[in-house]
Each structure stands twice: as structure tokens, then as C-alpha cells.
Coordinates of C-alpha atoms in Angstrom, one line a residue:
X1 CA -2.5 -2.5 46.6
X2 CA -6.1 -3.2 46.9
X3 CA -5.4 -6.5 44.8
X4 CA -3.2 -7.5 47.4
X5 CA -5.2 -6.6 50.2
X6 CA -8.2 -8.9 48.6
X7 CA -5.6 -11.3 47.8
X8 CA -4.0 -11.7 51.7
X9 CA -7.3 -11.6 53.4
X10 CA -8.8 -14.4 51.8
X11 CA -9.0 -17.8 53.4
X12 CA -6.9 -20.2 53.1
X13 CA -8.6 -23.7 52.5
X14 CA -6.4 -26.7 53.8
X15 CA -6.7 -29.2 51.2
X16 CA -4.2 -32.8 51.3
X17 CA -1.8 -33.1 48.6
X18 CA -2.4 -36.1 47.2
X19 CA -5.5 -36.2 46.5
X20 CA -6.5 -32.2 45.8
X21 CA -4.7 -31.3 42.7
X22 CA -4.2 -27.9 41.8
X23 CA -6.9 -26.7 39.4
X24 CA -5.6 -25.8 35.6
X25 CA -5.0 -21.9 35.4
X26 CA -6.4 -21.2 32.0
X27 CA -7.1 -17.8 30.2
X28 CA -8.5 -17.1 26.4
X29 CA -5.8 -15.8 23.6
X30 CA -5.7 -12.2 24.0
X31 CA -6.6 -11.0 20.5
X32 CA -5.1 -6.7 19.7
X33 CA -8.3 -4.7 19.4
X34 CA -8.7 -2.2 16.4
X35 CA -9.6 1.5 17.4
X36 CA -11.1 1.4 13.8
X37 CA -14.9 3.1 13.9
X38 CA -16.2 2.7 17.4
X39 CA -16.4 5.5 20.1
X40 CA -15.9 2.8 23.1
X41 CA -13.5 3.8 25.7
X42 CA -12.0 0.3 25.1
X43 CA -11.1 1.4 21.3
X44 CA -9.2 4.7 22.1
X45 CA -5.9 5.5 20.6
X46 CA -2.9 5.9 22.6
X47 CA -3.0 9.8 22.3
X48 CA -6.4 10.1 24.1
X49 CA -6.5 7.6 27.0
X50 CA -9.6 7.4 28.7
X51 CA -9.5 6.6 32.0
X52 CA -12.3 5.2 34.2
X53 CA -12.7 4.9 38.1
X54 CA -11.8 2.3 39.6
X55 CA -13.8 0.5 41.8
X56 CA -13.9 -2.1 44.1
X57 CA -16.5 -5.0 43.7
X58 CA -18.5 -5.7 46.6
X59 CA -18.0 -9.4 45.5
X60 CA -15.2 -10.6 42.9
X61 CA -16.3 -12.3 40.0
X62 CA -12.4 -13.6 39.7
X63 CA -11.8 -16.8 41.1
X64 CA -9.4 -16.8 44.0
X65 CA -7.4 -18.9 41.9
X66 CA -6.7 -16.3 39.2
X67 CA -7.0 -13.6 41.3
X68 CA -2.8 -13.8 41.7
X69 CA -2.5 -13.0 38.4
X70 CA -3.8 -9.9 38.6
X71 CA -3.0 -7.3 35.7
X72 CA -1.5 -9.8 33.3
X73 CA -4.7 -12.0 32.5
X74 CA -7.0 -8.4 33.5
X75 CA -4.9 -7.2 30.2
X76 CA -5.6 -10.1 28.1
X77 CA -9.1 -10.1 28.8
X78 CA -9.6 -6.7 28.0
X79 CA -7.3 -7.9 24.4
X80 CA -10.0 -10.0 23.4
X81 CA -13.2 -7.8 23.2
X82 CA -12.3 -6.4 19.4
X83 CA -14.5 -3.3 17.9
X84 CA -18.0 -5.8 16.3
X85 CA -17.5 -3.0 13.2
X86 CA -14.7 -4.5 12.2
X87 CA -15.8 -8.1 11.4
X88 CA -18.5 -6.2 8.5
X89 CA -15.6 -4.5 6.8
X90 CA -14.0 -6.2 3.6
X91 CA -10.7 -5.5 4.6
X92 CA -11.1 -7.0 8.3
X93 CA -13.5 -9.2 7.6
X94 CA -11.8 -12.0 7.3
X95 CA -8.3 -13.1 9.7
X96 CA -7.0 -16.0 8.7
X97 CA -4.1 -14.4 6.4
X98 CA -0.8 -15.8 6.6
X99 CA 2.8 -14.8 5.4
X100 CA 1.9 -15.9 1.7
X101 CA -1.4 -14.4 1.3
X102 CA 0.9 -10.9 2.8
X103 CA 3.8 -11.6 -0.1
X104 CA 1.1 -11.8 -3.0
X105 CA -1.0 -8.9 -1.7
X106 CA 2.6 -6.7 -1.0
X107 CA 3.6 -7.9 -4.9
X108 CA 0.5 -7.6 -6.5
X109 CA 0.5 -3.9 -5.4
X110 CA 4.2 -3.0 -5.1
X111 CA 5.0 -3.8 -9.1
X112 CA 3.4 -1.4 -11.4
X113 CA 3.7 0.1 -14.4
X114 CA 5.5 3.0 -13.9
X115 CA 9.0 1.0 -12.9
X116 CA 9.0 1.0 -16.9
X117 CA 9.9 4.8 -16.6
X118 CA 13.2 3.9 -14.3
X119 CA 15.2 3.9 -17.5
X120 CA 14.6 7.6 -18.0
X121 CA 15.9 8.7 -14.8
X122 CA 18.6 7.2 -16.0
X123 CA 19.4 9.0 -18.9
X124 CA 19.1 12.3 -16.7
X125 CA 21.5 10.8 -13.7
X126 CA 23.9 8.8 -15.7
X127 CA 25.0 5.2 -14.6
X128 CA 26.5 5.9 -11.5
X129 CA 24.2 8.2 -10.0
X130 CA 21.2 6.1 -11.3
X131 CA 22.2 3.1 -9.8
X132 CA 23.1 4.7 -6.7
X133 CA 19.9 7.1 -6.3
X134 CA 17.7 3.6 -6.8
X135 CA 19.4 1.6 -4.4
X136 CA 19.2 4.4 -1.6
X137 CA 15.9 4.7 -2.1
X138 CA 15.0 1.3 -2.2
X139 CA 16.5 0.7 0.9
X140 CA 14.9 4.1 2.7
X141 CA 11.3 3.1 1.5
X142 CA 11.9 -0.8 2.5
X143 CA 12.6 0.6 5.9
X144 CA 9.7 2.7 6.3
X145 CA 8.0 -0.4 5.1
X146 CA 9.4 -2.2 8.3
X147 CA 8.4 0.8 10.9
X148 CA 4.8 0.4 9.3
X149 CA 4.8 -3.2 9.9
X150 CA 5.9 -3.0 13.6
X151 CA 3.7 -0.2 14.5
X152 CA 0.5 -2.2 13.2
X153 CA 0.0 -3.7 16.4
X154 CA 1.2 -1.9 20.5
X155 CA 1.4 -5.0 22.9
X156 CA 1.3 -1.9 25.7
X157 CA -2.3 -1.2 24.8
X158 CA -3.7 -4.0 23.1
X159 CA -4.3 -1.9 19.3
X160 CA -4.0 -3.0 16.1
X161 CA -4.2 -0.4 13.6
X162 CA -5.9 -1.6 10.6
X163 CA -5.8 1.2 8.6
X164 CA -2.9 3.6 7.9
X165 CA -5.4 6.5 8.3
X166 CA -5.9 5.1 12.2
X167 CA -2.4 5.1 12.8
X168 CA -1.8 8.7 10.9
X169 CA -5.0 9.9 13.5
X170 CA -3.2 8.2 16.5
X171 CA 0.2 10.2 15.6
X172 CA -0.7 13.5 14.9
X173 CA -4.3 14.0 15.6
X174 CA -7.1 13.5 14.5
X175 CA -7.2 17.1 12.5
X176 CA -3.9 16.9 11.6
X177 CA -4.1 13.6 10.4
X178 CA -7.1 14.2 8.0
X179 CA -5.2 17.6 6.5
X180 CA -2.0 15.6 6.2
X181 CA -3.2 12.0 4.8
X182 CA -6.4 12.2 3.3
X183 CA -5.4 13.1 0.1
X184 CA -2.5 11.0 -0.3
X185 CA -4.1 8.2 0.6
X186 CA -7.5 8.8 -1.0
X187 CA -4.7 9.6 -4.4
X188 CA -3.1 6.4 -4.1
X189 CA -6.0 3.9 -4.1
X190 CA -8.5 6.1 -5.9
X191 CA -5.9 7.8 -8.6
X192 CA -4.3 4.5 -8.8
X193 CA -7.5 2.6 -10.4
X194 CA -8.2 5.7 -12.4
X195 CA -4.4 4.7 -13.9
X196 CA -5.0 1.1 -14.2
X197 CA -8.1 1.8 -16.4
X198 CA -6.2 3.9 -18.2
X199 CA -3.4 1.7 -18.9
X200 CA -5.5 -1.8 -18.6
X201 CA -7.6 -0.5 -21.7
X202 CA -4.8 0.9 -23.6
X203 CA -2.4 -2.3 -23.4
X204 CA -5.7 -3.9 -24.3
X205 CA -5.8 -2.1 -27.7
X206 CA -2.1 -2.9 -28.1
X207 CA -2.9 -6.4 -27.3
X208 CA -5.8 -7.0 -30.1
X209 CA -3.5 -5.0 -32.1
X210 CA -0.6 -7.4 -31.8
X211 CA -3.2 -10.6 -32.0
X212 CA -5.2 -9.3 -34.9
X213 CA -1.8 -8.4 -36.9
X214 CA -1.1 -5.8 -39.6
X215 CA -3.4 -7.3 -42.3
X216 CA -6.4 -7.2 -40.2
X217 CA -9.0 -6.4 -41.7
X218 CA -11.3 -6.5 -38.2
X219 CA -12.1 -2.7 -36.8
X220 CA -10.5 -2.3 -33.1
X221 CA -12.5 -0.8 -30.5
X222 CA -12.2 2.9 -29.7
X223 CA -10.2 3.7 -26.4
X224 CA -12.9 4.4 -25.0
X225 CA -14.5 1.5 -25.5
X226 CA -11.5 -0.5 -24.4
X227 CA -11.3 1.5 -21.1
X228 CA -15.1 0.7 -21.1
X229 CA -14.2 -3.5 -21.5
X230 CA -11.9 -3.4 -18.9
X231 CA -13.7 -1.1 -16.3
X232 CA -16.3 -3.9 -16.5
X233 CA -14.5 -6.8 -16.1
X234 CA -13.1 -5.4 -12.7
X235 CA -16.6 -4.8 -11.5
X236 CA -17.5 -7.8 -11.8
X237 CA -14.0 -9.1 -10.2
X238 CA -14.7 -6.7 -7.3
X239 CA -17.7 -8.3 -6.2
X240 CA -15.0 -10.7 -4.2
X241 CA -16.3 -10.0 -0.3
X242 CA -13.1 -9.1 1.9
X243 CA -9.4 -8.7 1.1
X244 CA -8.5 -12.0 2.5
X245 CA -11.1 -13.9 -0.7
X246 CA -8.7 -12.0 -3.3
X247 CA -5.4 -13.3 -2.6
X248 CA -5.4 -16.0 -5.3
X249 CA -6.0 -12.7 -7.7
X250 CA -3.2 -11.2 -6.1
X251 CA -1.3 -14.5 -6.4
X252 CA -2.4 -13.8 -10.4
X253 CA -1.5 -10.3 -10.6
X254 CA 2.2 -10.9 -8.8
X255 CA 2.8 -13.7 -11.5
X256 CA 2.0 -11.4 -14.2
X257 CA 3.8 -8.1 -12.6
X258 CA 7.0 -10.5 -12.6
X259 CA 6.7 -11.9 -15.5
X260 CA 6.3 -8.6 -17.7
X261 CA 9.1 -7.2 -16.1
X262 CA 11.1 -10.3 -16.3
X263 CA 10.1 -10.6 -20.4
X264 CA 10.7 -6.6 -21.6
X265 CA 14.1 -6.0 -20.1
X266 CA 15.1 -10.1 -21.3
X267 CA 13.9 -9.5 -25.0
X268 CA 15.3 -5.7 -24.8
X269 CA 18.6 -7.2 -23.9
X270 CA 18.8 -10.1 -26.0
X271 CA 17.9 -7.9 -28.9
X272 CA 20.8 -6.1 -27.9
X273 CA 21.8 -2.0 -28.2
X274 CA 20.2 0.4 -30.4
X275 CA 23.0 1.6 -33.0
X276 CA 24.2 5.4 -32.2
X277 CA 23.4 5.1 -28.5
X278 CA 24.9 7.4 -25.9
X279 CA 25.0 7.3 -22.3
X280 CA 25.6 11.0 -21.5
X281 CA 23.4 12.5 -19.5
X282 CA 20.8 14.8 -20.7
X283 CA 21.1 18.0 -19.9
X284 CA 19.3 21.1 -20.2
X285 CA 19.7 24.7 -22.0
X286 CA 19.6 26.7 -18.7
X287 CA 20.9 25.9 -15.1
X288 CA 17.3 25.8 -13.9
X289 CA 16.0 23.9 -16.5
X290 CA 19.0 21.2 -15.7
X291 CA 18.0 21.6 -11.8
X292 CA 14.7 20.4 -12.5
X293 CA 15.5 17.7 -14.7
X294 CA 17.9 16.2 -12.0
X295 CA 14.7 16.5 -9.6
X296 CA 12.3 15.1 -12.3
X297 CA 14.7 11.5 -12.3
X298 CA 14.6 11.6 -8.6
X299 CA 10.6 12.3 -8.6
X300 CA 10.6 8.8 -11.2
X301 CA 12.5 6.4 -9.0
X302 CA 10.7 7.4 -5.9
X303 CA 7.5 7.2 -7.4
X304 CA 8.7 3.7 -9.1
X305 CA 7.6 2.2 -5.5
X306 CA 4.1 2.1 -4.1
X307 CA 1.7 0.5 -1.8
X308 CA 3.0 1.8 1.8
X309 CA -0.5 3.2 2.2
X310 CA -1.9 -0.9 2.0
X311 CA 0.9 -2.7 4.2
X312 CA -1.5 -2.2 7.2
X313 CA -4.3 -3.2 5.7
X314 CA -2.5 -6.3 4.2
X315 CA -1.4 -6.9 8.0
X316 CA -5.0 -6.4 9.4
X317 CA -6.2 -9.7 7.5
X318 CA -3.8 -11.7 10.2
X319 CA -4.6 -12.9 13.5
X320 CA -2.3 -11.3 16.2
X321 CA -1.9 -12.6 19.6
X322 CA 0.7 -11.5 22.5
X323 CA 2.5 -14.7 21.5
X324 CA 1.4 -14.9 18.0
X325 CA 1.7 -11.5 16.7
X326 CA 1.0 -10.4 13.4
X327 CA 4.4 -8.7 12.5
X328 CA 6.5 -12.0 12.3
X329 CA 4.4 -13.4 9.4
X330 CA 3.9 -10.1 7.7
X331 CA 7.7 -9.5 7.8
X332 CA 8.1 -12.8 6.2
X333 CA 6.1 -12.0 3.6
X334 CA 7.1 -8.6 2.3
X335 CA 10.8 -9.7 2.7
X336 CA 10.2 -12.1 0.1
X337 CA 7.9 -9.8 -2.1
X338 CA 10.5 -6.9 -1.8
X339 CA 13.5 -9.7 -3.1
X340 CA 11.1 -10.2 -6.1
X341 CA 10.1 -6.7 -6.9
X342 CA 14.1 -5.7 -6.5
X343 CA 15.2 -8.6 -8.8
X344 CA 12.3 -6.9 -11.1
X345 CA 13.3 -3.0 -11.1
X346 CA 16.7 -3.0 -11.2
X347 CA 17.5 -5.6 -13.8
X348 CA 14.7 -3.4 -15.7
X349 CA 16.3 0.1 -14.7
X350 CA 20.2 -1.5 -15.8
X351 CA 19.1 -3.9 -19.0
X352 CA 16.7 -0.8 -20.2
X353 CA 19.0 1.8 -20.0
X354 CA 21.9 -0.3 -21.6
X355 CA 19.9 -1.4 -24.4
X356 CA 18.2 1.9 -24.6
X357 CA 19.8 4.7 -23.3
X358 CA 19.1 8.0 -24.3
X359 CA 16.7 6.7 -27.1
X360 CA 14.2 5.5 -24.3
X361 CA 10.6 7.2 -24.8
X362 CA 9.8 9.4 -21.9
X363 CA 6.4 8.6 -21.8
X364 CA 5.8 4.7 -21.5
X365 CA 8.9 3.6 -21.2
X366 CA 10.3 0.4 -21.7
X367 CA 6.9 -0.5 -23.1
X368 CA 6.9 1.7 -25.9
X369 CA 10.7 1.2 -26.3
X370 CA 10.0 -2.6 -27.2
X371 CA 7.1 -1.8 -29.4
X372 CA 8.8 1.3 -31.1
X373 CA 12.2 -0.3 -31.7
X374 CA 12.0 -4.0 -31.8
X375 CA 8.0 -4.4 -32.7
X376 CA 8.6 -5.7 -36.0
X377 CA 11.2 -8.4 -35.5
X378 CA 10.9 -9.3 -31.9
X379 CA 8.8 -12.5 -32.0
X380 CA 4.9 -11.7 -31.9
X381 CA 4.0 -14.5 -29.7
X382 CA 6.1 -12.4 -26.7
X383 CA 4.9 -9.1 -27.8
X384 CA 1.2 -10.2 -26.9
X385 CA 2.1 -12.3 -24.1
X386 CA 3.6 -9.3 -22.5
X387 CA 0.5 -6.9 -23.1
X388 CA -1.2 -9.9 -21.9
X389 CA 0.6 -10.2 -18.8
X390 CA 0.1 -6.3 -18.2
X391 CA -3.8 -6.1 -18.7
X392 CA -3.9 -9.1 -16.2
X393 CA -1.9 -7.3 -13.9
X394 CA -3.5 -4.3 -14.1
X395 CA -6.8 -6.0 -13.4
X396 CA -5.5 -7.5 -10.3
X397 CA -4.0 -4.1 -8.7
X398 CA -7.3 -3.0 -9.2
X399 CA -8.7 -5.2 -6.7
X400 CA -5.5 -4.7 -3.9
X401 CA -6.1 -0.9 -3.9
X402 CA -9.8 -1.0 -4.6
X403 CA -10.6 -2.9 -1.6
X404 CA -9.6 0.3 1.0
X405 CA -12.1 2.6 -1.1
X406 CA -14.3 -0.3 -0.4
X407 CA -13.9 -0.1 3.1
X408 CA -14.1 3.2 3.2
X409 CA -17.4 3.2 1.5
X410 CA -18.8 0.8 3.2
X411 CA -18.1 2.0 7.0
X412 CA -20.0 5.1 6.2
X413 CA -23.0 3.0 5.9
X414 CA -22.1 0.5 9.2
X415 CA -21.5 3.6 11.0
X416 CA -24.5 5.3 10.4
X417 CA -26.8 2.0 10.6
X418 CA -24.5 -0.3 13.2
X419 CA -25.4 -3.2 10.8
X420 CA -23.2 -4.8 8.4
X421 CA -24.0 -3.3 4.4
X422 CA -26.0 -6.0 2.5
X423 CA -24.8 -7.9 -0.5
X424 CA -27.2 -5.8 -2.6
X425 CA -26.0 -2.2 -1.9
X426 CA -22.4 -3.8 -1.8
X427 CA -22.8 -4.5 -5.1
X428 CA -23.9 -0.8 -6.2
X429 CA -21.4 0.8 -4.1
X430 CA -18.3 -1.4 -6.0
X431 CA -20.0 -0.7 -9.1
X432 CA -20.5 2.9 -8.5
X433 CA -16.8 3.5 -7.8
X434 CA -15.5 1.4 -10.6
X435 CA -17.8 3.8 -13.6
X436 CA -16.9 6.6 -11.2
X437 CA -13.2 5.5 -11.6
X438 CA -13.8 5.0 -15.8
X439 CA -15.0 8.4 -15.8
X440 CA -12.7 10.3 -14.5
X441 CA -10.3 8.3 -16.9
X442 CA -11.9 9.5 -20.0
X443 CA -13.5 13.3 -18.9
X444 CA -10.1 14.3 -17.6
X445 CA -7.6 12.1 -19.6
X446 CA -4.4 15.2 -18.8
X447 CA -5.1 14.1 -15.5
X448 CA -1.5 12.1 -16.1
X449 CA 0.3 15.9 -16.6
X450 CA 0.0 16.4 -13.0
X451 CA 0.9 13.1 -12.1
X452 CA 4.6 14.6 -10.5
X453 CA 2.7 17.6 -8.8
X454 CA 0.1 15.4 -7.0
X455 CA 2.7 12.4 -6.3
X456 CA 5.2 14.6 -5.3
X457 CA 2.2 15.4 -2.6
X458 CA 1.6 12.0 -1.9
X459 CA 5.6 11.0 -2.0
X460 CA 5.3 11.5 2.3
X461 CA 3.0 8.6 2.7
X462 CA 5.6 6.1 1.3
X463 CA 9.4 7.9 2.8
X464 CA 8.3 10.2 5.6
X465 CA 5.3 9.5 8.0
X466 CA 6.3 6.2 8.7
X467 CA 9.2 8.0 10.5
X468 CA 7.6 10.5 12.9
X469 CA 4.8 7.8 13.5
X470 CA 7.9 5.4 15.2
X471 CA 8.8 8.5 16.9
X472 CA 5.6 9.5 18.7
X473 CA 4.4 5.7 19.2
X474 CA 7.5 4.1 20.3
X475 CA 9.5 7.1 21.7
X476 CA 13.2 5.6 21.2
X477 CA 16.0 7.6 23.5
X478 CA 16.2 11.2 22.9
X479 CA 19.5 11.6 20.5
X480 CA 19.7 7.7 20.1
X481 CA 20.8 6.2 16.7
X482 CA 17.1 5.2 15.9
X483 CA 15.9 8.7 16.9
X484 CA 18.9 10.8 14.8
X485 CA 17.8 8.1 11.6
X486 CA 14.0 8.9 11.8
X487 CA 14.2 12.6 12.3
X488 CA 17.0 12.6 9.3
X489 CA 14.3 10.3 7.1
X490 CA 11.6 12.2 8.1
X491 CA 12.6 15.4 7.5
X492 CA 14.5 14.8 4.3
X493 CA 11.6 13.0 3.0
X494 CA 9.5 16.0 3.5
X495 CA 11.7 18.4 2.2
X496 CA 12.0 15.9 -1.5
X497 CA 8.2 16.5 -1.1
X498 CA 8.1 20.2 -1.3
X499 CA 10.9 20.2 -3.7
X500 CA 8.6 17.6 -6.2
X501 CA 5.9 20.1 -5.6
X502 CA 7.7 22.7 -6.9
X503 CA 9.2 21.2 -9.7
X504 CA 5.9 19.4 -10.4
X505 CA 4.1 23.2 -11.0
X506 CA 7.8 24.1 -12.7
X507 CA 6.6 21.4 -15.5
X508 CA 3.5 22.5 -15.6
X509 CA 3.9 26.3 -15.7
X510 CA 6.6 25.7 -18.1
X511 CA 4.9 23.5 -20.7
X512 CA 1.7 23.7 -20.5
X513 CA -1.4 21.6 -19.8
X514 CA -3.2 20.4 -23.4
X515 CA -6.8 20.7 -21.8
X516 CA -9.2 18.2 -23.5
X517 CA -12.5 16.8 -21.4
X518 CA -13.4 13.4 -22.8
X519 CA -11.0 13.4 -25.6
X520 CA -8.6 10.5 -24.3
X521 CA -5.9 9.6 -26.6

């Protein structure tokens, strides 16, 4: 009411027609705001509003012009003033990403290693169940992957949530939040590089191997060592500044990711089935030891997909505007990354397990199913192009997940100083946390045995959070379809969590843990 008052008492100015144009309404593209560090009422997440007093100007600063406009343009102006801490962190640094720079980040990080595993679910499952367990939950996880994507950005109050441990505070709380997601997400960027050492260095070894041949009489590394060769190479790769300046290594890394896939399950095939194979599923001496099984194969195709916890990230390297938001691009993007990575896993799930089946390794793989049954007459040339292809990758993913320890690291320091970090201490922090990554790698190298305890901790990251964050930020229709869908998701994706748990300490309890401090195999 007071704008109207202001706006009916002015004066109105007779002007003649033709020769007094109307002067050009113009306003500056409103730009989301991030509520990443600052404590500025203007960066508060939609949980805790602060509100302020309004009060009326002695004199307007509005031309009378705009002044009609009222709330709209007051709204896009207050769009525009972003949070200055953002433009000194790598990951929003830079934002000029676009829908290819999304796709190459969303591959680079979504193909890994582990979808070599899929096979053995398989041989627990059986073909039907298999094939209908990994299309379920590639559908449930691509949808969480939308609800992530939409929720980056709230055209009510202007946000962007760069960081999926914003949007976990702006849901739950700011406790809650930390008790919840911390971990998981602090697991699966940090535990990921740990792996990617690990597996970058051994496929290394394989490669020289394979390159050197078996009447080489040149002395290979020590694992160690090889762990040690690649740590340093992606140090020195990490050095990049921002997320945005590694997307041709992500362009690199989803190139390789596809083409490993594409190349084991094609030779594996072509090389056709193992003699004596069966396709009856495994099953255990005892009821419980069969129960756990069953929940082991659904812990391995769940865990075959990754990088939820770096789809906002990937999104916060965009520009976003009211008519340009960031979500259209970014959904462009990951639809076309999640086509690749599905005509990846299941060709590599179906070809493994048909050429395979109950013969597959459980540890590595199709991997160590091409090098264990067709090493010495599949052609060498693939054999090293393959372990080529996965150190490459592997050196790549590094960087994707890296970059939010980065980020993390560094706002510590902009936070504390309100400067951006300098180049120097930059380069010591990167370095500090890729040796700090290597050790962990070779002091605690069982650290893999509780790899389906801690993931089936992390698992809610990827299949259940997403959920109740659409329901406490968008608040769909009590008993709607979209609120019965999400409480479903959410609640059964919690519950496969605890159950994981459980049969993660089940494993361990039951076999054992062979302790060894720096004795990596």
C-alpha cells in the first residue's frame, strides 16, 4: 500500500505525444545468489528468513518511471548482489559452463570402476532379477538426479545452492545436516581419490606389465611406488584453478570411461563363453548367509552409480538468470551423459555375465576376468589399451571429485581472512591432500573390506535425500502423486541403507578383516 500511495500522489507531468517519447524501462539480469559462506541477511537459506523493517525513504532513489514496477524489478535487483566469497572458490569461480562442459563433468564422474563388479550381482540374482534390480535402480537414482538439478536454484528467493552440503543445511538444519551428510559426502570425494590411487597405480603395474611382456627382463616398480607415480601426476594435474578450467580433462576422462567399458565387455563377448559355465544363482549354506548374499548384489548395483554428491556443484559453474536458468542446460547435459553411461553398464552387466557367469572374479571384476581368462590370447595391443584407458580415467575422476575437497579447503582460509587463497598456499593445500590421499592408500590398504559398510552409509546421498529435500523445499500437495513417490523413495532408500549397514558389519564379523598397515598388495 505505501507503494501505491507514493505512486498516486506523485505529479503528473503533461508531456505532448509526439515529440516526448516514453523513456526505455530497463533493469540488470537478475543473477540467483548463493547462500554459500557469508552471514549476510541477503544470503539466508529459506529455513531461516530474516526479515528487516521496512522503511519508508524520505526521498526515493527509484525513478518515478520504475517506481510502477514495484516488487518485480525490487526482486531482481536484490538477484544480482551474489555472496563476493564465491567468485574465490574453484568450484564457483568460474560461470560460463554450458550443457557440454555439464555432460563431460556428469560422465567423467558417473563411470567408474566399480560398474566392472555388476556381473557379480548377477550371479547372486540370476538373469531376470539382475536385469530387473539394475534397471529400477537406474531409473530411481536418475530421478533423484533430476530433483537435485531443479532444487539447485528457488526463483521464490533468488538461491542457488552451490553445494549439496548448502542444500542438505537448508533442508534439515544446519545440525542435522552436518550429522547426516558430512560423512557421506566427505566419503565420496575424499574415499573416492583414496580408490582412484589405488586402482590408478595398480592398472598402472598391469599396464607396464602388458607393455613390457613376459620375457621382460626390466624390474617393475613396487605398488607402492606405482601408487607413488600416479599420486604425482594428479598433483600436478590439480593445480588446474576452478572446476570450469578442467572440463577438457573431464572431456578426456569420459572418452576413456567409455571406451574401457565399451572394449572389456566387446572382447569378453567376442571371445565368446567360458566352457562349463552355469547361470544358476549362487546360493549359500544357511538361510542367512543366502539373505545376505541377495543384499550384497543389491549393495553392488546401487553402489555401481556415483556422483549425486557433484551434480550441484557441476550446476554451480553455469550462469542462471530468471529467464535463463541453470537447470535447462544442466538437464541437457546429464540426459545425454546418463544415455552414455546406460549404454555402458548394462551392455557390461549383460555381455559380462553371459560370457562369464558364475566364473566371474568377485573382486575386480570384468577386469580380472579378461586378464585371468583370455590374457594370453586376446590381442596384446587391447589388453594395454584398456589399462591405458583406465589409468587415464582414473586420473581424470581424480580431478571432478578433488575439486569439492578443494573448495572445501580453500573456504576455510577465505573465511577466516575475507581474501581470496593465493596461488602459493593453493598449491600446498592440493598437494597436501593428494600425499594425504596416497597415504591413506598404502597405511590402510583393507580400507576396501569396509567398502559395503561405509557405502551402504553413504548409499542416502545418491537414493534418498534428494527426496525429502523436494519435499521440504518445494512442498507438493499433501497426498499428491509427487508427495506419495518421494516419501516411498525416501523412506525405502533409507531403509536399503540400514539394511547395507547391517549386512556390511555381517561381512565383516563373519570373515574377518586381514589387518596389515602399509603392506598394500
Amino acid at each position: 500500500m505505501a507503494e501505491l500511495d507514493q505512486v498516486s500522489s506523485a505529479p503528473i507531468t503533461p508531456r505532448p505525444a509526439a515529440n516526448a517519447p516514453r523513456p526505455p524501462i530497463s533493469c540488470p539480469p537478475s543473477q540467483y545468489h548463493s547462500p554459500s559462506l557469508s552471514r549476510s541477511p541477503l544470503l539466508t537459506t529459506g529455513d531461516h528468513p530474516e526479515t528487516a523493517v521496512s522503511k519508508t525513504p524520505n526521498k526515493s532513489r527509484t525513478p518515478r518511471f520504475i517506481t510502477p514496477l514495484g516488487s518485480p524489478l525490487r526482486k531482481a535487483l536484490r538477484m544480482t548482489k551474489l555472496d563476493p566469497q564465491d567468485a574465490w572458490l574453484p568450484i564457483t569461480e568460474s560461470r560460463n559452463g554450458n550443457a557440454y562442459y555439464a555432460a563431460f563433468h556428469t560422465l567423467s564422474s558417473g563411470i567408474g570402476i566399480q560398474a566392472l563388479v555388476l556381473p557379480v550381482a548377477f550371479t547372486i540374482l540370476g538373469w531376470t532379477w539382475g536385469v530387473i534390480c539394475l534397471t529400477l535402480a537406474f531409473i530411481w537414482q536418475l530421478y533423484t538426479l533430476y530433483l537435485l538439478v531443479q532444487l539447485h536454484e528457488s526463483t521464490e528467493t533468488g538461491i542457488r545452492y552451490s553445494r549439496y552440503m548448502q542444500l542438505s543445511s537448508a533442508t534439515f538444519g544446519e545440525r542435522l545436516a552436518k550429522f547426516l551428510a558430512l560423512f557421506p559426502i566427505l566419503y565420496l570425494s575424499g574415499g573416492t581419490c583414496v580408490a582412484l590411487i589405488i586402482i590408478g597405480g595398480s592398472t598402472a603395474k598391469m599396464f607396464f606389465q602388458t607393455v613390457c611382456g613376459p620375457n621382460c627382463t626390466t624390474k617393475s616398480l613396487t605398488s607402492v611406488e606405482w601408487y607413488l607415480v600416479f599420486t604425482c601426476a594428479a598433483v600436478l594435474l590439480s593445480q588446474l584453478p576452478n572446476l570450469n578450467s578442467v572440463a577438457g580433462v573431464s572431456l578426456i576422462g569420459a572418452v576413456t570411461a567409455v571406451g574401457y567399458c565399451t572394449l572389456i565387455w566387446v572382447v569378453s563377448v567376442a571371445e565368446g563363453r567360458l566352457p562349463n559355465v552355469s547361470y544358476s544363482p549362487v546360493r549359500g549354506d544357511t538361510q542367512i548367509a543366502r539373505v545376505f548374499d541377495t543384499l550384497n548384489a543389491l549393495g553392488i548395483i546401487a553402489f555401481a552409480f556415483r556422483g549425486h554428491n557433484l551434480i550441484l556443484e557441476i550446476q554451480a559453474t553455469m550462469p542462471s538468470s530468471e529467464k535463463h536458468p541453470s537447470r535447462v542446460p544442466m538437464w541437457k547435459g546429464v540426459k545425454f551423459a546418463y544415455l552414455l553411461v546406460a549404454m555402458c553398464l548394462f551392455p557390461l552387466a549383460i555381455g559380462g555375465y553371459w560370457a562369464y557367469g558364475h566364473l566371474i572374479p568377485a573382486n575386480g571384476g570384468m577386469l580380472s576376468a579378461l586378464y585371468a581368462f583370455h590374457g594370453q590370447n586376446a590381442p596384446q595391443f587391447v589388453l594395454g589399451l584398456i589399462s591405458f584407458f583406465v589409468i587415464i580415467n582414473a586420473l581424470c575422476s581424480f580431478q571432478v571429485y578433488g575439486m569439492q575437497m578443494f573448495d572445501d579447503m580453500e573456504s576455510k582460509f577465505t573465511t577466516r581472512w575475507k581474501r581470496p587463497c593465493p596461488w602459493w598456499l593453493r598449491v600446498i593445500l592440493r598437494a597436501m591432500f593428494g600425499f594425504g590421499c596416497f597415504f591413506i592408500g598404502v597405511a590402510i590398504p583393507f580400507l576396501g573390506s569396509l567398502a559395503g559398510l561405509i557405502g551402504g552409509i553413504a548409499l542416502p546421498v545418491t537414493l534418498a535425500y534428494p527426496c525429502f529435500m523436494w519435499l521440504k523445499m518445494k512442498k507438493p500437495k499433501v497426498y499428491s502423486p509427487m508427495w506419495w513417490l518421494n516419501w516411498g523413495l525416501g523412506v525405502l532408500g533409507m531403509g536399503l541403507s540400514g539394511i547395507l549397514i547391517a549386512a556390511g558389519l555381517y561381512v565383516v564379523i563373519n570373515t574377518g578383516i586381514k589387518v596389515s598397515f602399509f603392506k598394500p598388495h
